[in-house]
Short mmCIF file of C-alpha atoms in Angstrom, two decimals:
data_model
loop_
_atom_site.label_atom_id
_atom_site.label_comp_id
_atom_site.label_asym_id
_atom_site.label_seq_id
_atom_site.Cartn_x
_atom_site.Cartn_y
_atom_site.Cartn_z
CA GLU A 1 19.96 -8.19 16.72
CA ALA A 2 16.20 -8.85 16.60
CA ILE A 3 15.57 -5.39 15.17
CA GLN A 4 18.26 -5.94 12.55
CA ARG A 5 16.66 -9.25 11.53
CA GLN A 6 13.26 -7.56 11.17
CA ARG A 7 14.76 -4.76 9.10
CA GLN A 8 16.29 -7.38 6.82
CA ARG A 9 12.94 -9.14 6.49
CA ILE A 10 11.26 -5.88 5.56
CA ALA A 11 14.04 -5.13 3.08
CA ASP A 12 13.61 -8.59 1.54
CA LEU A 13 9.86 -8.12 1.31
CA ARG A 14 10.19 -4.66 -0.21
CA GLY A 15 12.59 -6.04 -2.78
CA THR A 16 10.13 -8.76 -3.71
CA LEU A 17 7.17 -6.39 -3.97
CA SER A 18 9.00 -3.66 -5.87
CA ALA A 19 9.84 -6.23 -8.53
CA GLY A 20 6.12 -6.92 -9.06
CA VAL A 21 3.84 -9.44 -7.40
CA PRO A 22 2.22 -12.09 -9.61
CA ARG A 23 -0.87 -13.65 -8.07
CA ASP A 24 0.83 -17.03 -7.67
CA GLU A 25 3.35 -15.46 -5.28
CA VAL A 26 0.76 -14.26 -2.77
CA ALA A 27 1.35 -17.30 -0.54
CA ASP A 28 5.04 -16.42 -0.31
CA ILE A 29 4.11 -12.86 0.61
CA ALA A 30 1.87 -14.26 3.36
CA ASP A 31 4.80 -16.19 4.82
CA ARG A 32 6.99 -13.10 4.79
CA LEU A 33 4.27 -10.96 6.34
CA ALA A 34 3.79 -13.51 9.10
CA GLU A 35 7.52 -13.47 9.84
CA ILE A 36 7.63 -9.68 9.97
CA TYR A 37 4.62 -9.21 12.23
CA SER A 38 5.47 -12.04 14.59
CA GLY A 39 8.67 -10.10 15.31
CA ALA A 40 6.94 -6.77 15.92
CA GLU A 41 6.79 -5.60 19.51
CA THR A 42 4.59 -2.49 19.36
CA THR A 43 1.49 -1.41 17.45
CA VAL A 44 3.44 1.55 16.05
CA GLU A 45 6.04 -0.84 14.68
CA ILE A 46 3.29 -3.00 13.17
CA GLU A 47 1.55 0.00 11.59
CA HIS A 48 4.82 1.25 10.13
CA SER A 49 5.58 -2.18 8.65
CA LEU A 50 2.10 -2.41 7.17
CA LEU A 51 2.43 0.99 5.54
CA GLU A 52 5.78 -0.07 4.11
CA VAL A 53 4.15 -3.14 2.59
CA PHE A 54 1.14 -1.19 1.38
CA THR A 55 3.33 1.46 -0.23
CA GLU A 56 5.35 -1.14 -2.10
CA LEU A 57 2.21 -2.90 -3.31
CA ASP A 58 0.63 0.23 -4.71
CA PRO A 59 2.55 3.48 -4.03
CA GLN A 60 0.06 5.86 -5.61
CA VAL A 61 -2.64 5.13 -3.03
CA THR A 62 -0.52 5.75 0.08
CA SER A 63 -1.59 9.38 0.43
CA LEU A 64 -5.23 8.33 0.10
CA TYR A 65 -4.80 5.63 2.73
CA ARG A 66 -3.25 8.13 5.14
CA SER A 67 -5.83 10.89 4.66
CA ALA A 68 -9.36 11.11 6.00
CA LEU A 69 -11.42 11.37 2.85
CA ALA A 70 -15.03 12.42 2.58
CA ASP A 71 -15.70 9.63 0.08
CA GLU A 72 -17.65 7.11 2.20
CA ASN A 73 -16.78 4.10 0.04
CA LEU A 74 -13.07 4.80 0.16
CA ALA A 75 -13.12 5.65 3.86
CA ALA A 76 -15.04 2.45 4.64
CA ARG A 77 -12.71 0.32 2.55
CA SER A 78 -9.65 1.88 4.18
CA ALA A 79 -11.11 1.24 7.64
CA GLU A 80 -11.91 -2.36 6.73
CA LEU A 81 -8.39 -2.89 5.42
CA ALA A 82 -6.88 -1.37 8.58
CA THR A 83 -8.97 -3.74 10.71
CA ARG A 84 -7.77 -6.73 8.74
CA PHE A 85 -4.20 -5.50 9.02
CA GLU A 86 -4.62 -5.53 12.81
CA ALA A 87 -5.82 -9.12 12.62
CA LEU A 88 -2.78 -10.02 10.56
CA ALA A 89 -0.50 -8.82 13.35
CA THR A 90 -1.91 -11.49 15.69
CA ALA A 91 -2.01 -14.35 13.19
CA ASP A 92 0.38 -17.25 13.60
CA PRO A 93 2.96 -17.87 10.84
CA GLY A 94 1.59 -20.39 8.38
CA ASP A 95 -1.98 -19.76 9.47
CA ASP A 96 -4.51 -19.97 6.60
CA GLU A 97 -5.86 -16.61 7.72
CA VAL A 98 -2.51 -15.00 6.96
CA GLU A 99 -2.67 -16.08 3.33
CA CYS A 100 -6.26 -14.83 3.09
CA LEU A 101 -5.22 -11.46 4.53
CA ALA A 102 -2.25 -11.24 2.19
CA ARG A 103 -4.62 -11.75 -0.74
CA ASP A 104 -6.81 -8.98 0.69
CA ILE A 105 -3.84 -6.63 0.79
CA VAL A 106 -3.18 -7.21 -2.89
CA ALA A 107 -6.85 -6.95 -3.86
CA CYS A 108 -7.56 -3.89 -1.72
CA SER A 109 -4.50 -2.05 -2.95
CA ARG A 110 -5.68 -2.53 -6.52
CA GLU A 111 -9.22 -1.48 -5.59
CA LEU A 112 -7.98 1.61 -3.79
CA GLY A 113 -5.80 2.34 -6.81
CA GLU A 114 -8.92 2.42 -8.99
CA MET A 115 -10.60 4.74 -6.49
CA ALA A 116 -7.50 6.95 -6.50
CA ARG A 117 -7.81 7.36 -10.26
CA GLY A 118 -11.45 8.36 -9.84
CA GLU A 119 -10.49 10.78 -7.08
CA LEU A 120 -7.81 12.39 -9.24
CA GLU A 121 -10.38 13.11 -11.93
CA ARG A 122 -12.17 15.38 -9.43
CA ILE A 123 -9.05 17.26 -8.27
CA ASP A 124 -8.45 20.80 -9.48
CA PHE A 125 -4.68 21.21 -9.51
CA GLY A 126 -4.94 24.92 -10.23
CA GLY A 127 -2.84 24.56 -13.39
CA ARG A 128 0.18 23.42 -11.40
CA PHE A 129 -0.06 19.76 -12.39
CA GLY A 130 -1.23 17.97 -15.49
CA THR A 131 -4.10 15.76 -14.34
CA ASP A 132 -4.08 13.80 -17.60
CA ASP A 133 -0.37 13.10 -17.20
CA LEU A 134 -0.95 11.83 -13.67
CA LEU A 135 -3.80 9.60 -14.77
CA ASP A 136 -1.70 8.20 -17.60
CA ALA A 137 1.09 7.46 -15.15
CA LEU A 138 -1.27 5.80 -12.67
CA THR A 139 -2.92 3.72 -15.36
CA GLY A 140 0.44 2.22 -16.29
CA ALA A 141 1.74 2.05 -12.70
CA ASP A 142 2.65 -1.64 -12.92
CA GLU A 143 5.20 -0.83 -15.62
CA LEU A 144 6.78 2.14 -13.87
CA SER A 145 10.29 1.96 -12.42
CA ALA A 146 10.70 2.41 -8.68
CA ALA A 147 11.87 6.00 -9.20
CA GLN A 148 8.90 6.78 -11.44
CA ARG A 149 6.51 5.26 -8.90
CA ARG A 150 7.97 7.44 -6.14
CA CYS A 151 7.63 10.47 -8.39
CA VAL A 152 3.96 9.70 -9.09
CA GLN A 153 3.34 9.16 -5.38
CA ARG A 154 4.86 12.53 -4.55
CA MET A 155 2.89 14.29 -7.29
CA VAL A 156 -0.37 12.79 -6.06
CA ALA A 157 0.41 13.81 -2.48
CA LEU A 158 1.20 17.37 -3.58
CA GLY A 159 -1.95 17.49 -5.67
CA ARG A 160 -4.10 16.34 -2.76
CA GLN A 161 -2.43 18.86 -0.46
CA ALA A 162 -3.22 21.66 -2.88
CA TRP A 163 -6.80 20.41 -3.23
CA SER A 164 -7.56 20.12 0.50
#
């Protein structure tokens, strides 16, 4: 029953985030995050939940977050974000720190999104993908439908795989 409740919380959160997250709703996100992580029992479960949240906030950077990049700025920012995610897992619901961390998630996802666009400019897709098309899609990511966002995410992942 506890697992089912957590799955519902994650589903509710994903629904909220996929619909777009105005800045004035960050506090509500913080409350939902606190609920989710206070119910987590293992670090693997916490990490999975965080990646779910991160993906919904900014899908096109998920592959960058998961990969070990040579770019020191991006690697450092990803490591910093991961550390703060760990802190979030131990924060008490309603804690001011939770709201601060939720704001960081939003800000960092946008920052990593900008870095992702810069990274894509350096990728040679070997003629298999249109880099300009990808960049156009990423630039307008906030207006993409959920299906389009998943498509862009997959294309970026494939492009990075071909590049590495």
